Amino acid sequence: MSETAMKIPQAMRPRGLSGRIFASLMEHMNRSAYERAASLLALGPNARFLELGFGTGRLLEMVAAAGRERALAGIDPSSLMVATAGRRLRALGVTHELSEGSADNLPWPTAAFDAAAALHCFQFWPDPLQVFAELRRVLRDEGRLVLILRDHSDARDREWLPNPWSRGANEPGEAMRLLERAGFAAMRDMPDAGSSAVILAVKKG
């Protein structure tokens, strides 16, 4: 493993045995976020759904279980998570396309999806405006985006984060402002998912 890879926190790119353990713990801790996102997506039976930073694939699994004719896709920077989520979806026998890569360069055509979600990964995007621009491109008009942000109220927990807006005191407000700049109508959806802020955005025509 390269020195650069060793410096990347497990939270950003799980890898190895410790990455498996970390991802399993995060799946358990994020249960309320998965449930909340699934309830807000408003997906039809043949919907096309995209998740950024899908981790172990639990939300994708929930979406598939609620409508097996849905087409699922996702991108994640961790090869371990791509393999883990892929095994999960293959066991369900659902159509899916998972890619290893960066959220700021999505390998799908324009208007490919009806809805998208990004749970607890906003803080890892160095250029969130570019990610939102890509999401707007791949979503159809009026397509929904569910964005859930982890609580970073403790300043010590946010000093290292790549996203400059996540290091500030008003991360949800900044995220909504960036979404509006990118061409979405965005609002907070209350209550929070545990301690995580929930934002629902819709692509403007």
PDB file of C-alpha atoms in Angstrom:
ATOM      1  CA  MET A   1       0.000   0.000   0.000  1.00  0.00           C
ATOM      2  CA  SER A   2       1.341   3.439  -0.899  1.00  0.00           C
ATOM      3  CA  GLU A   3       2.119   6.073   1.712  1.00  0.00           C
ATOM      4  CA  THR A   4      -0.638   8.267   0.253  1.00  0.00           C
ATOM      5  CA  ALA A   5      -3.230   5.495   0.592  1.00  0.00           C
ATOM      6  CA  MET A   6      -2.175   4.873   4.190  1.00  0.00           C
ATOM      7  CA  LYS A   7      -2.920   8.509   5.072  1.00  0.00           C
ATOM      8  CA  ILE A   8      -6.495   8.386   3.749  1.00  0.00           C
ATOM      9  CA  PRO A   9      -8.859   7.846   6.715  1.00  0.00           C
ATOM     10  CA  GLN A  10     -11.013   4.722   6.729  1.00  0.00           C
ATOM     11  CA  ALA A  11     -14.079   6.964   6.812  1.00  0.00           C
ATOM     12  CA  MET A  12     -13.185   8.294   3.362  1.00  0.00           C
ATOM     13  CA  ARG A  13     -12.080   5.041   1.734  1.00  0.00           C
ATOM     14  CA  PRO A  14     -12.502   1.818   3.752  1.00  0.00           C
ATOM     15  CA  ARG A  15      -9.900  -0.830   2.952  1.00  0.00           C
ATOM     16  CA  GLY A  16      -8.541  -4.052   4.394  1.00  0.00           C
ATOM     17  CA  LEU A  17      -9.821  -5.858   7.451  1.00  0.00           C
ATOM     18  CA  SER A  18     -10.112  -2.667   9.489  1.00  0.00           C
ATOM     19  CA  GLY A  19     -12.144  -1.159   6.643  1.00  0.00           C
ATOM     20  CA  ARG A  20     -14.576  -4.074   6.741  1.00  0.00           C
ATOM     21  CA  ILE A  21     -15.032  -3.638  10.480  1.00  0.00           C
ATOM     22  CA  PHE A  22     -15.412   0.132  10.188  1.00  0.00           C
ATOM     23  CA  ALA A  23     -17.971  -0.158   7.374  1.00  0.00           C
ATOM     24  CA  SER A  24     -20.022  -2.680   9.338  1.00  0.00           C
ATOM     25  CA  LEU A  25     -20.113  -0.362  12.354  1.00  0.00           C
ATOM     26  CA  MET A  26     -21.100   2.598  10.175  1.00  0.00           C
ATOM     27  CA  GLU A  27     -23.941   0.619   8.617  1.00  0.00           C
ATOM     28  CA  HIS A  28     -25.325  -0.084  12.077  1.00  0.00           C
ATOM     29  CA  MET A  29     -24.920   3.530  13.210  1.00  0.00           C
ATOM     30  CA  ASN A  30     -26.496   4.923  10.032  1.00  0.00           C
ATOM     31  CA  ARG A  31     -29.712   2.906  10.229  1.00  0.00           C
ATOM     32  CA  SER A  32     -31.921   5.946  10.869  1.00  0.00           C
ATOM     33  CA  ALA A  33     -30.338   7.769   7.910  1.00  0.00           C
ATOM     34  CA  TYR A  34     -31.038   4.840   5.557  1.00  0.00           C
ATOM     35  CA  GLU A  35     -34.651   4.639   6.707  1.00  0.00           C
ATOM     36  CA  ARG A  36     -35.160   8.367   6.354  1.00  0.00           C
ATOM     37  CA  ALA A  37     -33.615   8.522   2.887  1.00  0.00           C
ATOM     38  CA  ALA A  38     -35.680   5.583   1.644  1.00  0.00           C
ATOM     39  CA  SER A  39     -38.877   7.274   2.850  1.00  0.00           C
ATOM     40  CA  LEU A  40     -38.088  10.545   1.043  1.00  0.00           C
ATOM     41  CA  LEU A  41     -37.037   9.237  -2.373  1.00  0.00           C
ATOM     42  CA  ALA A  42     -40.618   8.722  -3.640  1.00  0.00           C
ATOM     43  CA  LEU A  43     -39.508   6.125  -6.177  1.00  0.00           C
ATOM     44  CA  GLY A  44     -41.907   4.493  -8.618  1.00  0.00           C
ATOM     45  CA  PRO A  45     -41.779   0.766  -9.444  1.00  0.00           C
ATOM     46  CA  ASN A  46     -39.450   1.198 -12.457  1.00  0.00           C
ATOM     47  CA  ALA A  47     -37.397   4.079 -11.131  1.00  0.00           C
ATOM     48  CA  ARG A  48     -33.715   4.617 -11.814  1.00  0.00           C
ATOM     49  CA  PHE A  49     -31.799   5.415  -8.621  1.00  0.00           C
ATOM     50  CA  LEU A  50     -28.228   6.596  -8.021  1.00  0.00           C
ATOM     51  CA  GLU A  51     -26.326   6.666  -4.732  1.00  0.00           C
ATOM     52  CA  LEU A  52     -23.058   8.496  -4.131  1.00  0.00           C
ATOM     53  CA  GLY A  53     -20.797   6.934  -1.514  1.00  0.00           C
ATOM     54  CA  PHE A  54     -22.961   3.833  -1.081  1.00  0.00           C
ATOM     55  CA  GLY A  55     -20.640   2.041   1.353  1.00  0.00           C
ATOM     56  CA  THR A  56     -21.880  -1.450   2.190  1.00  0.00           C
ATOM     57  CA  GLY A  57     -24.908  -1.020  -0.074  1.00  0.00           C
ATOM     58  CA  ARG A  58     -27.565  -1.083   2.631  1.00  0.00           C
ATOM     59  CA  LEU A  59     -29.632   1.790   1.171  1.00  0.00           C
ATOM     60  CA  LEU A  60     -29.398   0.277  -2.319  1.00  0.00           C
ATOM     61  CA  GLU A  61     -30.630  -2.998  -0.848  1.00  0.00           C
ATOM     62  CA  MET A  62     -33.580  -1.252   0.797  1.00  0.00           C
ATOM     63  CA  VAL A  63     -34.506   0.515  -2.436  1.00  0.00           C
ATOM     64  CA  ALA A  64     -34.289  -2.773  -4.347  1.00  0.00           C
ATOM     65  CA  ALA A  65     -36.395  -4.655  -1.812  1.00  0.00           C
ATOM     66  CA  ALA A  66     -39.201  -2.110  -2.195  1.00  0.00           C
ATOM     67  CA  GLY A  67     -39.299  -2.442  -5.993  1.00  0.00           C
ATOM     68  CA  ARG A  68     -37.338  -5.172  -7.738  1.00  0.00           C
ATOM     69  CA  GLU A  69     -37.853  -3.691 -11.212  1.00  0.00           C
ATOM     70  CA  ARG A  70     -35.832  -0.631 -10.245  1.00  0.00           C
ATOM     71  CA  ALA A  71     -32.448   0.001 -11.844  1.00  0.00           C
ATOM     72  CA  LEU A  72     -29.773   0.829  -9.275  1.00  0.00           C
ATOM     73  CA  ALA A  73     -26.425   2.542  -9.726  1.00  0.00           C
ATOM     74  CA  GLY A  74     -23.769   3.963  -7.474  1.00  0.00           C
ATOM     75  CA  ILE A  75     -20.266   5.325  -7.213  1.00  0.00           C
ATOM     76  CA  ASP A  76     -17.858   4.977  -4.303  1.00  0.00           C
ATOM     77  CA  PRO A  77     -14.121   5.678  -3.952  1.00  0.00           C
ATOM     78  CA  SER A  78     -13.498   2.363  -2.157  1.00  0.00           C
ATOM     79  CA  SER A  79     -12.906  -0.831  -4.148  1.00  0.00           C
ATOM     80  CA  LEU A  80     -13.765  -2.762  -0.978  1.00  0.00           C
ATOM     81  CA  MET A  81     -17.188  -1.113  -0.775  1.00  0.00           C
ATOM     82  CA  VAL A  82     -17.840  -1.685  -4.486  1.00  0.00           C
ATOM     83  CA  ALA A  83     -17.178  -5.398  -3.968  1.00  0.00           C
ATOM     84  CA  THR A  84     -19.194  -5.555  -0.732  1.00  0.00           C
ATOM     85  CA  ALA A  85     -22.254  -3.788  -2.134  1.00  0.00           C
ATOM     86  CA  GLY A  86     -22.011  -5.727  -5.385  1.00  0.00           C
ATOM     87  CA  ARG A  87     -22.234  -9.058  -3.572  1.00  0.00           C
ATOM     88  CA  ARG A  88     -25.246  -7.780  -1.666  1.00  0.00           C
ATOM     89  CA  LEU A  89     -27.138  -6.744  -4.801  1.00  0.00           C
ATOM     90  CA  ARG A  90     -26.212  -9.843  -6.783  1.00  0.00           C
ATOM     91  CA  ALA A  91     -27.731 -11.933  -4.003  1.00  0.00           C
ATOM     92  CA  LEU A  92     -31.006 -10.071  -4.588  1.00  0.00           C
ATOM     93  CA  GLY A  93     -30.861 -10.566  -8.339  1.00  0.00           C
ATOM     94  CA  VAL A  94     -31.517  -6.892  -9.109  1.00  0.00           C
ATOM     95  CA  THR A  95     -30.191  -4.794 -11.977  1.00  0.00           C
ATOM     96  CA  HIS A  96     -27.297  -2.648 -10.798  1.00  0.00           C
ATOM     97  CA  GLU A  97     -24.204  -0.778 -11.959  1.00  0.00           C
ATOM     98  CA  LEU A  98     -21.614   0.084  -9.323  1.00  0.00           C
ATOM     99  CA  SER A  99     -18.464   2.046 -10.120  1.00  0.00           C
ATOM    100  CA  GLU A 100     -15.309   2.884  -8.219  1.00  0.00           C
ATOM    101  CA  GLY A 101     -14.559   6.550  -8.656  1.00  0.00           C
ATOM    102  CA  SER A 102     -15.138  10.154  -7.685  1.00  0.00           C
ATOM    103  CA  ALA A 103     -18.525  11.829  -7.269  1.00  0.00           C
ATOM    104  CA  ASP A 104     -17.385  14.892  -9.217  1.00  0.00           C
ATOM    105  CA  ASN A 105     -17.117  12.905 -12.478  1.00  0.00           C
ATOM    106  CA  LEU A 106     -20.110  10.594 -12.869  1.00  0.00           C
ATOM    107  CA  PRO A 107     -19.901   7.974 -15.672  1.00  0.00           C
ATOM    108  CA  TRP A 108     -23.583   8.146 -16.647  1.00  0.00           C
ATOM    109  CA  PRO A 109     -25.420  10.071 -19.378  1.00  0.00           C
ATOM    110  CA  THR A 110     -27.589  13.135 -18.927  1.00  0.00           C
ATOM    111  CA  ALA A 111     -31.011  12.594 -17.319  1.00  0.00           C
ATOM    112  CA  ALA A 112     -30.216   8.953 -16.522  1.00  0.00           C
ATOM    113  CA  PHE A 113     -31.859   8.863 -13.072  1.00  0.00           C
ATOM    114  CA  ASP A 114     -35.129   9.665 -11.365  1.00  0.00           C
ATOM    115  CA  ALA A 115     -33.606  10.178  -7.918  1.00  0.00           C
ATOM    116  CA  ALA A 116     -30.300  10.177  -6.068  1.00  0.00           C
ATOM    117  CA  ALA A 117     -28.979  10.106  -2.523  1.00  0.00           C
ATOM    118  CA  ALA A 118     -25.735  10.939  -0.760  1.00  0.00           C
ATOM    119  CA  LEU A 119     -25.535   9.962   2.904  1.00  0.00           C
ATOM    120  CA  HIS A 120     -22.689  11.129   5.137  1.00  0.00           C
ATOM    121  CA  CYS A 121     -20.280  11.806   2.275  1.00  0.00           C
ATOM    122  CA  PHE A 122     -20.720  15.549   1.594  1.00  0.00           C
ATOM    123  CA  GLN A 123     -17.855  16.294   4.014  1.00  0.00           C
ATOM    124  CA  PHE A 124     -15.459  14.268   1.835  1.00  0.00           C
ATOM    125  CA  TRP A 125     -16.043  16.243  -1.391  1.00  0.00           C
ATOM    126  CA  PRO A 126     -13.298  18.839  -2.003  1.00  0.00           C
ATOM    127  CA  ASP A 127     -15.529  20.548  -4.607  1.00  0.00           C
ATOM    128  CA  PRO A 128     -19.200  19.983  -3.668  1.00  0.00           C
ATOM    129  CA  LEU A 129     -20.464  22.478  -6.247  1.00  0.00           C
ATOM    130  CA  GLN A 130     -18.981  20.294  -9.000  1.00  0.00           C
ATOM    131  CA  VAL A 131     -20.630  17.211  -7.471  1.00  0.00           C
ATOM    132  CA  PHE A 132     -23.999  18.978  -7.391  1.00  0.00           C
ATOM    133  CA  ALA A 133     -23.515  20.067 -11.002  1.00  0.00           C
ATOM    134  CA  GLU A 134     -22.895  16.444 -11.975  1.00  0.00           C
ATOM    135  CA  LEU A 135     -25.945  15.320 -10.027  1.00  0.00           C
ATOM    136  CA  ARG A 136     -28.071  17.923 -11.774  1.00  0.00           C
ATOM    137  CA  ARG A 137     -26.786  16.658 -15.116  1.00  0.00           C
ATOM    138  CA  VAL A 138     -27.631  12.997 -14.491  1.00  0.00           C
ATOM    139  CA  LEU A 139     -31.036  13.643 -12.864  1.00  0.00           C
ATOM    140  CA  ARG A 140     -34.167  14.142 -14.940  1.00  0.00           C
ATOM    141  CA  ASP A 141     -36.187  17.354 -14.476  1.00  0.00           C
ATOM    142  CA  GLU A 142     -37.893  17.352 -11.079  1.00  0.00           C
ATOM    143  CA  GLY A 143     -35.602  14.503  -9.996  1.00  0.00           C
ATOM    144  CA  ARG A 144     -35.098  14.239  -6.246  1.00  0.00           C
ATOM    145  CA  LEU A 145     -31.872  14.318  -4.268  1.00  0.00           C
ATOM    146  CA  VAL A 146     -31.700  13.289  -0.615  1.00  0.00           C
ATOM    147  CA  LEU A 147     -28.601  14.657   1.108  1.00  0.00           C
ATOM    148  CA  ILE A 148     -27.887  13.657   4.705  1.00  0.00           C
ATOM    149  CA  LEU A 149     -25.068  15.386   6.582  1.00  0.00           C
ATOM    150  CA  ARG A 150     -23.272  14.024   9.601  1.00  0.00           C
ATOM    151  CA  ASP A 151     -23.167  16.280  12.669  1.00  0.00           C
ATOM    152  CA  HIS A 152     -19.850  18.162  12.875  1.00  0.00           C
ATOM    153  CA  SER A 153     -20.726  20.435  15.782  1.00  0.00           C
ATOM    154  CA  ASP A 154     -17.475  19.541  17.530  1.00  0.00           C
ATOM    155  CA  ALA A 155     -14.820  21.673  15.836  1.00  0.00           C
ATOM    156  CA  ARG A 156     -12.167  19.040  16.574  1.00  0.00           C
ATOM    157  CA  ASP A 157     -14.056  16.571  14.384  1.00  0.00           C
ATOM    158  CA  ARG A 158     -14.053  18.774  11.300  1.00  0.00           C
ATOM    159  CA  GLU A 159     -10.568  20.301  11.066  1.00  0.00           C
ATOM    160  CA  TRP A 160      -9.282  17.571   8.701  1.00  0.00           C
ATOM    161  CA  LEU A 161     -12.332  17.396   6.393  1.00  0.00           C
ATOM    162  CA  PRO A 162     -11.626  17.997   2.666  1.00  0.00           C
ATOM    163  CA  ASN A 163     -14.863  19.943   2.134  1.00  0.00           C
ATOM    164  CA  PRO A 164     -14.264  23.547   3.286  1.00  0.00           C
ATOM    165  CA  TRP A 165     -18.009  24.100   3.896  1.00  0.00           C
ATOM    166  CA  SER A 166     -18.097  21.152   6.290  1.00  0.00           C
ATOM    167  CA  ARG A 167     -15.464  22.790   8.469  1.00  0.00           C
ATOM    168  CA  GLY A 168     -17.719  25.775   9.144  1.00  0.00           C
ATOM    169  CA  ALA A 169     -20.424  26.230  11.753  1.00  0.00           C
ATOM    170  CA  ASN A 170     -23.401  26.051   9.351  1.00  0.00           C
ATOM    171  CA  GLU A 171     -22.795  23.052   7.106  1.00  0.00           C
ATOM    172  CA  PRO A 172     -26.505  22.394   6.279  1.00  0.00           C
ATOM    173  CA  GLY A 173     -27.075  26.033   5.337  1.00  0.00           C
ATOM    174  CA  GLU A 174     -23.973  26.099   3.142  1.00  0.00           C
ATOM    175  CA  ALA A 175     -24.991  22.826   1.465  1.00  0.00           C
ATOM    176  CA  MET A 176     -28.423  24.250   0.622  1.00  0.00           C
ATOM    177  CA  ARG A 177     -26.852  27.431  -0.731  1.00  0.00           C
ATOM    178  CA  LEU A 178     -24.572  25.381  -3.001  1.00  0.00           C
ATOM    179  CA  LEU A 179     -27.505  23.264  -4.150  1.00  0.00           C
ATOM    180  CA  GLU A 180     -29.407  26.412  -5.120  1.00  0.00           C
ATOM    181  CA  ARG A 181     -26.376  27.654  -7.062  1.00  0.00           C
ATOM    182  CA  ALA A 182     -26.223  24.317  -8.885  1.00  0.00           C
ATOM    183  CA  GLY A 183     -29.865  24.512  -9.988  1.00  0.00           C
ATOM    184  CA  PHE A 184     -31.792  22.732  -7.245  1.00  0.00           C
ATOM    185  CA  ALA A 185     -34.591  23.842  -4.964  1.00  0.00           C
ATOM    186  CA  ALA A 186     -33.471  22.699  -1.506  1.00  0.00           C
ATOM    187  CA  MET A 187     -35.036  22.565   1.946  1.00  0.00           C
ATOM    188  CA  ARG A 188     -34.315  21.082   5.350  1.00  0.00           C
ATOM    189  CA  ASP A 189     -36.600  18.158   6.113  1.00  0.00           C
ATOM    190  CA  MET A 190     -37.228  17.904   9.828  1.00  0.00           C
ATOM    191  CA  PRO A 191     -36.726  16.174  12.165  1.00  0.00           C
ATOM    192  CA  ASP A 192     -33.104  15.191  11.734  1.00  0.00           C
ATOM    193  CA  ALA A 193     -32.079  11.563  11.184  1.00  0.00           C
ATOM    194  CA  GLY A 194     -30.561  10.980  14.593  1.00  0.00           C
ATOM    195  CA  SER A 195     -28.033  13.793  14.824  1.00  0.00           C
ATOM    196  CA  SER A 196     -27.710  14.131  11.037  1.00  0.00           C
ATOM    197  CA  ALA A 197     -29.272  16.972   9.038  1.00  0.00           C
ATOM    198  CA  VAL A 198     -31.632  15.914   6.243  1.00  0.00           C
ATOM    199  CA  ILE A 199     -31.892  17.980   3.047  1.00  0.00           C
ATOM    200  CA  LEU A 200     -34.369  17.294   0.257  1.00  0.00           C
ATOM    201  CA  ALA A 201     -33.566  18.888  -3.098  1.00  0.00           C
ATOM    202  CA  VAL A 202     -35.373  18.853  -6.447  1.00  0.00           C
ATOM    203  CA  LYS A 203     -33.783  19.603  -9.795  1.00  0.00           C
ATOM    204  CA  LYS A 204     -35.205  22.751 -11.340  1.00  0.00           C
ATOM    205  CA  GLY A 205     -36.281  22.552 -14.981  1.00  0.00           C
TER     206      GLY A 205
END
